[in-house]
């Protein structure tokens, strides 16, 4: 096929990357390993989408292309783009090659989600029950906590690490593949004395997971990694895919790099893309060495393509970003050059305090909207989810609709957890965690009775039919019969997925209304969950995908009419990766936030904070405002008393950086008496989130 129209808009290096390799005589496309390394906004992701289209145009079956992205959202976007490009290039109206891309490009997702699918597929070879459930971090932490108590570690005289810390240490050690001793000494020195006890705890944790047939996030990579260490199996898994493409490669960890290597030991068909200046996940054991060392992993060396032109932002935005990175002590210099040329000067705006910051941002958002920049093209970025609390109140007051990413997790709400547990249990009868929660939804069923019921099931081979022969406490008896009926119905392998959530809701309704005081404010969430369930082909995929990459509040809920309307984006910087907006407001550009108060100990952590700031700045296309509240609230201080400190402008805002910023200040309406106002809004945070939900 000689169609090349899809290459027209690309610049030279982009085209080189897209076409790297050679078409096979009949059909198909062959290539060696390729690394695209370039700064923000230079079209890395776009180039990857074009490369997928290029492969398909040359006859590569989309079902044999594996695409690894950082989020589910990014995977969906990549499939859509590749489809559009192919369709345009082939000038197809209806039907034809491009039509099937969307469906056939199904191996697109995060490492964890793809790992989940492969593990189920190959479970027979791994002595793994393919009905395993995937548990989220909070369930994993709870499991860890239970064991911590069972092993008597919680009652130690000197304080044993908390459940979240135990899980973090475990996860770090697993993902870096370094011994526990080393992990403790280097990352958690204050826990080093607990090495023997932690080892005991982790052993119990692993055993318990196996007993319940549950895998945690890390297991998805870990099992996959183990699978790839068997050369025959690795070869078999790898042979499913002709091409493997990875975006945001700078944020992969050692396990992920080794998995890729196992899939394609000689690098054939392997393309990875990233920017070392945007590495922001070392706290989750990401290893920037992966991208830096990629070319030399192969003989002959991988091809390296660098992209220089930035298509996203005006030069003014890039000047600030470049200046921030120029001060990094150790870096690969990448000076971003805008193809778009000059624009408005970026601003640094000083405000008195957080309430004024919120007022400033709202005022500016409305002003930009008057200038024909829809809300959707504007985003407010912040370091930590709670940093937008006060702004959210102000937005609600002014009736500015917004969607928040990286914020309150939809799945963490009690009522959503209840329903998910019920379905998880139906999906995997051995999932004791899910069973334990579900059973206690009924009146009169406390932990003791729930445990008895689980033991009863266990001794009957986990068959739900055994629920019939258990005698529940009297108050639960009515609900019990209905539960038995429900579980038998849900566990029927012939039953299709569609409608199952509805069945579960029917059973749950009376308990939901009894358990939650203001239950009517929560019904909308259940509706959304049901709506969402229709987008997945099976119960397992629904449960796993949502667990791996939960929707954030009302955000990912496509199909909701409200999403057709205009709304502002609120997002943590970590969740803003790869995205772009016309206007970006960055909150709390103060020390304690940039860098985070928790990162000030080690130089390498400070550097990661600088890169985080760089990621934030490079999201803006035309308009960038950095807001510096003089009075800043530190999160680790108690809420009582005056927990506000004068943090001062971020240390990254040096003279050289400030030179590229227009300095202004903003005085809101409430400067006087602001303290009272702020205290009020803080104490009512919970009510606020309920109210905000009702907004839609
Ligand atoms: P990040 O590092 O933030 O992930 P990136 O390098 O992946 O950025 P993209 O998101 O792919 O960059 O591209 C940035 C913007 O530039 C997008 O709007 C994209 O459509 C546009 N773009 C990329 N290449 C070209 C091109 N050759 N011509 C016109 N626009 C382009
Ligand atoms: Mg990108």
mmCIF file of N, CA and C in Angstrom, residues 1-7 18 23 26-29 49-62 65 82-92 97-98 101:
data_model
loop_
_atom_site.group_PDB
_atom_site.id
_atom_site.type_symbol
_atom_site.label_atom_id
_atom_site.label_comp_id
_atom_site.label_asym_id
_atom_site.label_seq_id
_atom_site.Cartn_x
_atom_site.Cartn_y
_atom_site.Cartn_z
ATOM 1 N N UNK A 1 0.837 -1.199 0.000
ATOM 2 C CA UNK A 1 0.000 0.000 0.000
ATOM 3 C C UNK A 1 0.870 1.246 0.000
ATOM 4 N N UNK A 2 0.508 2.212 -0.777
ATOM 5 C CA UNK A 2 1.418 3.346 -0.873
ATOM 6 C C UNK A 2 0.794 4.626 -0.339
ATOM 7 N N UNK A 3 -0.267 4.459 0.429
ATOM 8 C CA UNK A 3 -0.918 5.649 0.936
ATOM 9 C C UNK A 3 -0.042 6.380 1.961
ATOM 10 N N UNK A 4 0.186 7.657 1.713
ATOM 11 C CA UNK A 4 1.071 8.392 2.626
ATOM 12 C C UNK A 4 0.433 9.670 3.149
ATOM 13 N N UNK A 5 -0.856 9.870 2.886
ATOM 14 C CA UNK A 5 -1.457 11.152 3.272
ATOM 15 C C UNK A 5 -1.406 11.372 4.782
ATOM 16 N N UNK A 6 -1.365 10.282 5.540
ATOM 17 C CA UNK A 6 -1.321 10.438 6.997
ATOM 18 C C UNK A 6 0.016 10.986 7.461
ATOM 19 N N UNK A 7 0.997 11.048 6.574
ATOM 20 C CA UNK A 7 2.322 11.531 6.976
ATOM 21 C C UNK A 7 2.496 13.022 6.722
ATOM 22 N N UNK A 18 7.501 7.539 12.732
ATOM 23 C CA UNK A 18 6.268 6.855 12.321
ATOM 24 C C UNK A 18 6.575 5.737 11.324
ATOM 25 N N UNK A 23 7.974 -2.251 5.342
ATOM 26 C CA UNK A 23 6.815 -3.092 5.060
ATOM 27 C C UNK A 23 7.274 -4.477 4.631
ATOM 28 N N UNK A 26 4.332 -9.192 1.511
ATOM 29 C CA UNK A 26 2.891 -9.389 1.312
ATOM 30 C C UNK A 26 2.121 -8.294 2.052
ATOM 31 N N UNK A 27 2.009 -8.490 3.319
ATOM 32 C CA UNK A 27 1.475 -7.415 4.164
ATOM 33 C C UNK A 27 2.085 -7.543 5.551
ATOM 34 N N UNK A 28 2.034 -6.453 6.291
ATOM 35 C CA UNK A 28 2.683 -6.451 7.595
ATOM 36 C C UNK A 28 3.844 -5.475 7.601
ATOM 37 N N UNK A 29 4.463 -5.335 8.765
ATOM 38 C CA UNK A 29 5.499 -4.322 8.910
ATOM 39 C C UNK A 29 6.484 -4.797 9.959
ATOM 40 N N UNK A 49 0.356 7.554 17.844
ATOM 41 C CA UNK A 49 -0.939 7.263 17.208
ATOM 42 C C UNK A 49 -0.769 7.129 15.695
ATOM 43 N N UNK A 50 0.059 8.002 15.120
ATOM 44 C CA UNK A 50 0.310 7.908 13.681
ATOM 45 C C UNK A 50 1.040 6.617 13.332
ATOM 46 N N UNK A 51 1.930 6.207 14.229
ATOM 47 C CA UNK A 51 2.659 4.973 13.944
ATOM 48 C C UNK A 51 1.695 3.775 13.946
ATOM 49 N N UNK A 52 0.782 3.760 14.886
ATOM 50 C CA UNK A 52 -0.212 2.680 14.906
ATOM 51 C C UNK A 52 -0.991 2.680 13.589
ATOM 52 N N UNK A 53 -1.419 3.876 13.172
ATOM 53 C CA UNK A 53 -2.157 3.975 11.912
ATOM 54 C C UNK A 53 -1.294 3.472 10.758
ATOM 55 N N UNK A 54 -0.034 3.854 10.762
ATOM 56 C CA UNK A 54 0.887 3.452 9.705
ATOM 57 C C UNK A 54 0.995 1.923 9.643
ATOM 58 N N UNK A 55 1.093 1.307 10.790
ATOM 59 C CA UNK A 55 1.192 -0.155 10.846
ATOM 60 C C UNK A 55 -0.067 -0.797 10.265
ATOM 61 N N UNK A 56 -1.200 -0.250 10.670
ATOM 62 C CA UNK A 56 -2.474 -0.826 10.209
ATOM 63 C C UNK A 56 -2.616 -0.647 8.703
ATOM 64 N N UNK A 57 -2.238 0.536 8.226
ATOM 65 C CA UNK A 57 -2.325 0.795 6.785
ATOM 66 C C UNK A 57 -1.460 -0.206 6.018
ATOM 67 N N UNK A 58 -0.382 -0.651 6.646
ATOM 68 C CA UNK A 58 0.478 -1.633 5.985
ATOM 69 C C UNK A 58 0.077 -3.064 6.309
ATOM 70 N N UNK A 59 -1.126 -3.211 6.793
ATOM 71 C CA UNK A 59 -1.671 -4.560 6.908
ATOM 72 C C UNK A 59 -1.422 -5.268 8.224
ATOM 73 N N UNK A 60 -0.854 -4.572 9.207
ATOM 74 C CA UNK A 60 -0.701 -5.220 10.516
ATOM 75 C C UNK A 60 -2.095 -5.329 11.143
ATOM 76 N N UNK A 61 -2.410 -6.498 11.665
ATOM 77 C CA UNK A 61 -3.711 -6.694 12.295
ATOM 78 C C UNK A 61 -3.746 -5.921 13.617
ATOM 79 N N UNK A 62 -4.706 -4.984 13.759
ATOM 80 C CA UNK A 62 -4.755 -4.194 15.010
ATOM 81 C C UNK A 62 -4.843 -5.076 16.252
ATOM 82 N N UNK A 65 -1.531 -5.660 17.893
ATOM 83 C CA UNK A 65 -0.759 -4.498 18.358
ATOM 84 C C UNK A 65 -1.070 -4.302 19.844
ATOM 85 N N UNK A 82 -5.896 6.783 16.399
ATOM 86 C CA UNK A 82 -5.369 5.878 15.378
ATOM 87 C C UNK A 82 -6.455 5.559 14.358
ATOM 88 N N UNK A 83 -7.663 5.386 14.854
ATOM 89 C CA UNK A 83 -8.791 5.113 13.971
ATOM 90 C C UNK A 83 -9.036 6.283 13.023
ATOM 91 N N UNK A 84 -9.082 7.492 13.575
ATOM 92 C CA UNK A 84 -9.344 8.675 12.748
ATOM 93 C C UNK A 84 -8.275 8.859 11.673
ATOM 94 N N UNK A 85 -7.024 8.672 12.077
ATOM 95 C CA UNK A 85 -5.931 8.889 11.127
ATOM 96 C C UNK A 85 -6.033 7.872 9.983
ATOM 97 N N UNK A 86 -6.266 6.615 10.340
ATOM 98 C CA UNK A 86 -6.353 5.580 9.309
ATOM 99 C C UNK A 86 -7.527 5.856 8.378
ATOM 100 N N UNK A 87 -8.624 6.218 8.972
ATOM 101 C CA UNK A 87 -9.829 6.439 8.182
ATOM 102 C C UNK A 87 -9.585 7.542 7.156
ATOM 103 N N UNK A 88 -8.956 8.608 7.628
ATOM 104 C CA UNK A 88 -8.695 9.733 6.750
ATOM 105 C C UNK A 88 -7.711 9.324 5.643
ATOM 106 N N UNK A 89 -6.661 8.608 6.062
ATOM 107 C CA UNK A 89 -5.626 8.233 5.104
ATOM 108 C C UNK A 89 -6.189 7.324 4.018
ATOM 109 N N UNK A 90 -7.073 6.440 4.404
ATOM 110 C CA UNK A 90 -7.603 5.493 3.425
ATOM 111 C C UNK A 90 -8.820 6.053 2.704
ATOM 112 N N UNK A 91 -9.192 7.274 3.142
ATOM 113 C CA UNK A 91 -10.316 7.937 2.515
ATOM 114 C C UNK A 91 -11.560 7.053 2.482
ATOM 115 N N UNK A 92 -11.799 6.405 3.581
ATOM 116 C CA UNK A 92 -12.926 5.486 3.624
ATOM 117 C C UNK A 92 -14.165 6.199 4.141
ATOM 118 N N UNK A 97 -11.110 -1.153 6.299
ATOM 119 C CA UNK A 97 -10.110 -1.458 7.316
ATOM 120 C C UNK A 97 -10.307 -0.622 8.576
ATOM 121 N N UNK A 98 -10.479 0.702 8.369
ATOM 122 C CA UNK A 98 -10.495 1.590 9.534
ATOM 123 C C UNK A 98 -11.661 1.268 10.460
ATOM 124 N N UNK A 101 -10.821 -1.038 13.237
ATOM 125 C CA UNK A 101 -9.692 -0.738 14.127
ATOM 126 C C UNK A 101 -10.137 -0.571 15.567
#
